[in-house]
Tab-separated table of C-alpha atoms and ligand atoms in Angstrom:
chain	number	residue	atom	x	y	z
A	1	MET	CA	203.435	135.995	-20.788
A	2	THR	CA	205.160	139.319	-21.374
A	3	ARG	CA	208.533	139.940	-19.819
A	4	THR	CA	209.213	143.653	-18.789
A	5	LEU	CA	212.999	144.549	-18.328
A	6	ALA	CA	214.066	147.814	-16.799
A	7	ILE	CA	217.477	149.060	-17.908
A	8	ALA	CA	218.565	151.329	-15.054
A	9	ASN	CA	221.580	153.209	-13.551
A	10	GLN	CA	221.494	156.762	-12.348
A	11	LYS	CA	224.936	157.253	-13.527
A	12	GLY	CA	224.944	158.886	-17.074
A	13	GLY	CA	226.551	157.442	-20.140
A	14	VAL	CA	226.991	153.909	-19.164
A	15	ALA	CA	225.005	152.658	-22.230
A	16	LYS	CA	221.547	152.256	-20.927
A	17	THR	CA	220.124	153.592	-24.227
A	18	THR	CA	222.464	151.615	-26.354
A	19	THR	CA	221.671	148.457	-24.408
A	20	THR	CA	217.881	148.970	-24.766
A	21	ALA	CA	218.017	149.634	-28.590
A	22	SER	CA	220.670	146.818	-29.359
A	23	VAL	CA	219.020	144.121	-27.232
A	24	GLY	CA	215.606	145.069	-28.442
A	25	ALA	CA	216.648	144.971	-32.220
A	26	ALA	CA	218.543	141.585	-31.548
A	27	LEU	CA	215.346	140.180	-29.903
A	28	ALA	CA	213.420	141.293	-32.897
A	29	ASP	CA	215.830	139.634	-35.273
A	30	LEU	CA	214.817	136.413	-33.185
A	31	ASP	CA	211.301	136.951	-34.061
A	32	VAL	CA	210.309	138.187	-30.599
A	33	SER	CA	207.761	141.060	-30.669
A	34	VAL	CA	209.465	143.926	-28.762
A	35	LEU	CA	208.222	147.294	-27.370
A	36	VAL	CA	210.918	149.652	-26.071
A	37	VAL	CA	210.091	152.673	-23.787
A	38	ASP	CA	211.967	155.894	-23.809
A	39	LEU	CA	211.736	157.327	-20.187
A	40	ASP	CA	214.441	159.987	-20.607
A	41	PRO	CA	213.252	163.606	-21.443
A	42	GLN	CA	216.429	163.831	-23.649
A	43	GLY	CA	214.680	161.452	-25.978
A	44	CYS	CA	217.974	159.679	-27.039
A	45	LEU	CA	216.421	156.299	-27.599
A	46	THR	CA	213.631	158.074	-29.584
A	47	PHE	CA	216.213	159.880	-31.749
A	48	SER	CA	218.674	156.790	-32.157
A	49	LEU	CA	215.629	154.551	-33.588
A	50	GLY	CA	214.957	157.245	-36.285
A	51	HIS	CA	212.313	159.616	-34.723
A	52	ASP	CA	213.121	163.263	-34.137
A	53	PRO	CA	211.732	164.037	-30.629
A	54	ASP	CA	211.255	167.748	-31.603
A	55	SER	CA	208.877	166.919	-34.318
A	56	LEU	CA	206.596	164.543	-32.390
A	57	THR	CA	203.173	165.744	-31.030
A	58	LYS	CA	202.476	162.728	-28.536
A	59	SER	CA	204.883	160.925	-26.271
A	60	VAL	CA	205.207	158.885	-23.084
A	61	HIS	CA	204.525	162.136	-21.262
A	62	ASP	CA	200.959	162.132	-22.505
A	63	VAL	CA	200.394	158.456	-21.717
A	64	LEU	CA	201.835	158.884	-18.149
A	65	LEU	CA	199.451	161.824	-17.555
A	66	GLY	CA	196.552	159.921	-19.042
A	67	ALA	CA	196.059	162.458	-21.984
A	68	HIS	CA	196.421	159.824	-24.665
A	69	ASP	CA	195.926	156.014	-24.933
A	70	ILE	CA	199.306	154.290	-25.206
A	71	ALA	CA	198.227	152.619	-28.437
A	72	ASP	CA	197.749	155.969	-30.128
A	73	VAL	CA	201.434	157.088	-29.355
A	74	LEU	CA	203.335	154.089	-30.246
A	75	LEU	CA	205.668	154.216	-33.366
A	76	ASP	CA	207.244	151.755	-35.782
A	77	THR	CA	211.045	151.704	-36.347
A	78	ASP	CA	213.291	150.359	-39.011
A	79	ASP	CA	214.602	147.997	-36.278
A	80	ASN	CA	211.252	146.041	-36.350
A	81	ILE	CA	210.666	147.178	-32.745
A	82	THR	CA	207.728	149.251	-31.590
A	83	LEU	CA	208.646	152.547	-29.782
A	84	LEU	CA	206.947	154.452	-27.088
A	85	PRO	CA	208.790	157.800	-27.769
A	86	ALA	CA	209.917	160.466	-25.351
A	87	THR	CA	209.977	164.354	-25.869
A	88	ILE	CA	211.357	167.062	-23.770
A	89	ASP	CA	207.743	167.312	-22.391
A	90	LEU	CA	208.612	164.500	-20.137
A	91	ALA	CA	210.914	166.845	-18.078
A	92	GLY	CA	207.675	168.402	-16.815
A	93	ALA	CA	205.940	165.037	-16.204
A	94	GLU	CA	208.139	164.711	-13.144
A	95	ALA	CA	206.689	167.700	-11.356
A	96	LEU	CA	203.116	166.896	-12.758
A	97	LEU	CA	203.221	163.424	-11.535
A	98	LEU	CA	204.473	164.100	-8.135
A	99	MET	CA	201.128	165.774	-7.284
A	100	ARG	CA	199.230	162.594	-8.179
A	101	PRO	CA	198.450	159.696	-5.882
A	102	GLY	CA	199.577	156.414	-7.368
A	103	ARG	CA	202.292	158.296	-9.318
A	104	GLU	CA	204.688	155.446	-9.345
A	105	TYR	CA	202.035	153.206	-11.146
A	106	ALA	CA	201.431	155.337	-14.202
A	107	LEU	CA	203.595	153.402	-16.660
A	108	LYS	CA	202.652	149.950	-15.214
A	109	ARG	CA	198.915	150.929	-15.660
A	110	ALA	CA	199.477	152.178	-19.522
A	111	LEU	CA	201.686	149.025	-20.262
A	112	ALA	CA	198.961	146.745	-19.248
A	113	GLU	CA	196.882	148.006	-22.029
A	114	VAL	CA	199.284	146.794	-24.795
A	115	ALA	CA	201.289	144.188	-23.079
A	116	GLN	CA	199.397	141.193	-24.691
A	117	ASP	CA	200.808	142.425	-28.117
A	118	PHE	CA	204.502	142.116	-27.064
A	119	ASP	CA	206.801	139.333	-25.772
A	120	VAL	CA	209.226	141.734	-24.229
A	121	ILE	CA	209.000	145.186	-22.961
A	122	LEU	CA	212.349	147.008	-22.432
A	123	LEU	CA	212.353	150.163	-20.330
A	124	ASP	CA	215.284	152.794	-20.987
A	125	CYS	CA	215.459	154.691	-17.551
A	126	PRO	CA	216.850	158.126	-17.406
A	127	PRO	CA	220.062	158.864	-15.510
A	128	SER	CA	218.324	159.878	-12.157
A	129	LEU	CA	216.491	158.050	-9.428
A	130	GLY	CA	213.357	160.292	-9.751
A	131	VAL	CA	209.839	159.448	-10.468
A	132	LEU	CA	210.475	158.359	-13.986
A	133	THR	CA	212.918	155.723	-12.897
A	134	LEU	CA	210.480	154.715	-10.126
A	135	ASN	CA	207.802	154.223	-12.752
A	136	GLY	CA	210.136	151.999	-14.665
A	137	LEU	CA	211.177	149.885	-11.763
A	138	THR	CA	207.510	149.609	-10.696
A	139	ALA	CA	206.357	148.546	-14.027
A	140	ALA	CA	209.255	145.998	-14.605
A	141	ASP	CA	209.395	142.281	-13.647
A	142	GLU	CA	213.162	142.470	-13.813
A	143	VAL	CA	216.029	145.097	-13.940
A	144	VAL	CA	219.639	145.112	-15.253
A	145	VAL	CA	222.454	147.640	-14.441
A	146	PRO	CA	224.640	148.605	-17.146
A	147	LEU	CA	228.101	149.297	-15.853
A	148	GLN	CA	230.837	151.000	-17.786
A	149	CYS	CA	233.946	149.031	-16.895
A	150	GLU	CA	236.044	152.115	-15.758
A	151	THR	CA	237.312	153.277	-12.539
A	152	LEU	CA	234.512	154.762	-10.330
A	153	ALA	CA	231.868	152.385	-12.036
A	154	HIS	CA	230.706	151.422	-8.694
A	155	ARG	CA	229.811	155.002	-7.794
A	156	GLY	CA	225.996	155.030	-7.379
A	157	VAL	CA	225.513	151.397	-7.556
A	158	GLY	CA	224.719	150.986	-3.957
A	159	GLN	CA	222.200	153.718	-4.037
A	160	LEU	CA	220.627	152.187	-6.999
A	161	LEU	CA	220.427	148.744	-5.159
A	162	ARG	CA	218.768	150.581	-2.185
A	163	THR	CA	216.337	152.085	-4.436
A	164	VAL	CA	215.473	148.699	-5.971
A	165	THR	CA	215.010	147.188	-2.509
A	166	GLU	CA	212.653	150.018	-1.521
A	167	VAL	CA	210.693	149.412	-4.751
A	168	GLN	CA	210.553	145.826	-3.798
A	169	GLN	CA	209.256	146.652	-0.220
A	170	ILE	CA	206.856	149.381	-1.427
A	171	THR	CA	205.420	149.209	-5.177
A	172	ASN	CA	206.724	146.018	-6.601
A	173	PRO	CA	207.508	143.072	-4.477
A	174	GLU	CA	208.097	140.827	-7.487
A	175	LEU	CA	210.913	143.034	-8.972
A	176	LYS	CA	214.012	141.004	-9.653
A	177	MET	CA	217.621	142.064	-10.059
A	178	LEU	CA	219.108	140.138	-12.732
A	179	GLY	CA	222.614	141.754	-12.525
A	180	ALA	CA	225.057	143.923	-14.380
A	181	VAL	CA	225.492	144.262	-18.093
A	182	ALA	CA	229.189	145.110	-18.657
A	183	THR	CA	229.509	147.959	-21.133
A	184	LEU	CA	232.457	149.516	-22.854
A	185	PHE	CA	234.399	146.414	-21.908
A	186	ASP	CA	238.206	146.328	-22.914
A	187	ALA	CA	239.372	142.674	-22.992
A	188	ARG	CA	242.905	143.599	-23.935
A	189	THR	CA	243.722	145.001	-20.481
A	190	THR	CA	242.786	143.590	-17.011
A	191	HIS	CA	241.472	146.824	-15.980
A	192	SER	CA	237.949	146.234	-17.238
A	193	ARG	CA	237.920	142.882	-15.514
A	194	ASP	CA	239.387	144.212	-12.294
A	195	VAL	CA	236.697	147.023	-12.134
A	196	LEU	CA	233.909	144.317	-12.804
A	197	SER	CA	235.167	141.887	-10.162
A	198	ASP	CA	235.360	144.761	-7.631
A	199	VAL	CA	231.710	145.722	-8.193
A	200	SER	CA	230.446	142.393	-8.533
A	201	ASP	CA	232.022	141.301	-5.150
A	202	ARG	CA	231.123	144.409	-3.244
A	203	TYR	CA	227.499	144.371	-4.195
A	204	ASP	CA	227.017	140.594	-4.843
A	205	LEU	CA	225.936	141.399	-8.317
A	206	PRO	CA	226.291	138.771	-11.187
A	207	VAL	CA	227.453	139.989	-14.378
A	208	LEU	CA	225.510	138.719	-17.483
A	209	ASP	CA	227.461	137.014	-20.280
A	210	PRO	CA	228.802	138.207	-22.445
A	211	PRO	CA	230.279	141.637	-21.666
A	212	ILE	CA	229.703	144.310	-24.474
A	213	PRO	CA	233.233	145.436	-25.895
A	214	ARG	CA	233.984	149.080	-26.655
A	215	THR	CA	233.374	149.505	-30.467
A	216	VAL	CA	233.481	152.794	-32.449
A	217	ARG	CA	230.450	151.657	-34.461
A	218	PHE	CA	228.204	152.780	-31.621
A	219	ALA	CA	228.860	156.424	-32.039
A	220	GLU	CA	228.107	156.060	-35.831
A	221	ALA	CA	224.768	153.912	-35.136
A	222	SER	CA	223.430	156.630	-32.827
A	223	ALA	CA	223.521	159.192	-35.636
A	224	SER	CA	222.262	156.867	-38.223
A	225	GLY	CA	218.493	156.373	-36.798
A	226	ALA	CA	218.864	152.623	-36.535
A	227	SER	CA	220.597	150.416	-33.950
A	228	VAL	CA	224.192	149.231	-34.199
A	229	LEU	CA	222.822	145.786	-35.567
A	230	ARG	CA	221.832	147.387	-38.716
A	231	GLY	CA	225.423	148.655	-39.475
A	232	ARG	CA	228.254	146.599	-40.642
A	233	LYS	CA	229.022	143.583	-38.743
A	234	ASN	CA	231.111	144.257	-35.582
A	235	LYS	CA	231.886	142.848	-32.297
A	236	GLY	CA	229.549	145.087	-30.329
A	237	ALA	CA	226.541	143.939	-32.343
A	238	THR	CA	227.563	140.405	-32.020
A	239	ALA	CA	227.891	140.647	-28.109
A	240	TYR	CA	224.436	142.325	-27.980
A	241	ARG	CA	223.046	139.469	-30.148
A	242	GLU	CA	224.498	136.982	-27.632
A	243	LEU	CA	223.297	138.831	-24.679
A	244	ALA	CA	219.760	138.991	-26.200
A	245	GLN	CA	219.895	135.179	-26.723
A	246	ASN	CA	221.045	134.678	-23.152
A	247	LEU	CA	217.918	136.612	-21.941
A	248	TRP	CA	215.526	134.996	-24.351
A	249	SER	CA	216.762	131.532	-23.423
A	250	TYR	CA	216.537	132.546	-19.561
A	251	TRP	CA	212.910	133.775	-20.183
A	252	ASN	CA	212.224	130.444	-21.791
A	253	GLY	CA	213.386	128.446	-18.880
A	254	ALA	CA	217.204	128.127	-19.097
A	255	PRO	CA	219.565	129.393	-16.448
A	256	LEU	CA	220.938	132.986	-17.018
A	257	ARG	CA	224.390	132.581	-18.287
A	258	THR	CA	226.844	134.683	-16.109
A	259	PHE	CA	230.356	135.939	-16.959
A	260	GLU	CA	233.258	134.196	-15.179
A	261	LEU	CA	235.395	136.768	-13.469
A	262	GLY	CA	237.929	134.423	-11.930
A	263	VAL	CA	241.440	134.709	-13.378
B	1	ATP	N1	230.087	149.489	-26.516
B	1	ATP	C1	230.253	150.792	-26.866
B	1	ATP	N2	231.455	151.223	-27.460
B	1	ATP	C2	231.742	152.606	-27.716
B	1	ATP	N3	230.695	153.338	-27.472
B	1	ATP	C3	229.641	153.105	-26.828
B	1	ATP	C4	229.425	151.737	-26.511
B	1	ATP	N4	228.205	151.770	-25.776
B	1	ATP	C5	227.740	153.005	-25.947
B	1	ATP	N5	228.511	153.847	-26.461
B	1	ATP	C6	228.476	155.172	-26.564
B	1	ATP	O1	228.495	155.728	-25.249
B	1	ATP	C7	227.615	156.993	-25.312
B	1	ATP	C8	226.673	156.761	-24.092
B	1	ATP	O2	225.839	155.741	-24.402
B	1	ATP	P1	224.234	155.729	-24.074
B	1	ATP	O3	223.640	156.915	-24.556
B	1	ATP	O4	223.722	154.420	-24.359
B	1	ATP	O5	224.309	155.762	-22.609
B	1	ATP	P2	223.186	156.075	-21.347
B	1	ATP	O6	223.513	155.372	-20.147
B	1	ATP	O7	221.896	155.837	-21.955
B	1	ATP	O8	223.354	157.699	-21.208
B	1	ATP	P3	222.282	158.556	-20.390
B	1	ATP	O9	222.653	158.354	-18.895
B	1	ATP	O10	222.745	160.052	-20.777
B	1	ATP	O11	220.988	158.314	-20.710
B	1	ATP	C9	226.968	157.116	-26.579
B	1	ATP	O12	227.721	157.996	-27.291
B	1	ATP	C10	227.222	155.566	-27.238
B	1	ATP	O13	227.161	155.684	-28.612
B	2	MG	MG1	220.158	157.079	-22.105
């Protein structure tokens, strides 16, 4: 059975794309077959996995609009994961999809054609709650919310959770909110922990174990065309490997491990 996980938060720069690439690469290292989907017109996931969006002629845009079969658009990456890439064309998909009936189901329909080839599909949602994120949440079995552990991290979480509830009521009753992924976590101060417990309490949102520490290697990785797991060993990569293992065990029947916020 294929597991499809959406990584969503309409707040920008909270490490959605980094989490998608790193968890995907870590799962691949566990011999899991992984497809990652770039749902952001900026194409950051595509770029960070070694493909220049500006030089691609086909993308998820064509798949969503039915112009190409999904199988013809998939790309290989150095991280041993398969990529459904995005280009700036996707910015226009929003408007084009809006005119179509069943617009929230376009991705779900396309993924069904290749799902049997993958154990896990990860969906990197854009920083908005528009039709692309709705496609991601409609196609997903589960969703996680990356949260940057800084003041105001809670902003927008309520709105995201309301959107998830609406999706559950309208297009995807099976969608399950797994919880938050704590990103840019600083274990040396209590601030990150305070922010996390505030958000977790306020929205009754579990925090997946482990939190991902802030590490300078991520900036280097985005430019290198491969995930942070391919660079030198570092605590960010190690945390993402543990998170991937946590998710994979959970998908194989173990309880999901959560991070204890108590002092
Ligand atoms: N653990 C980390 N430590 C340090 N920097 C990080 C970490 N995780 C992500 N970053 C950096 O933070 C920036 C934003 O990350 P990323 O692009 O993954 O966020 P995003 O939520 O996908 O952004 P957007 O909303 O624009 O799609 C990037 O420059 C990335 O390299
Ligand atoms: Mg992103």
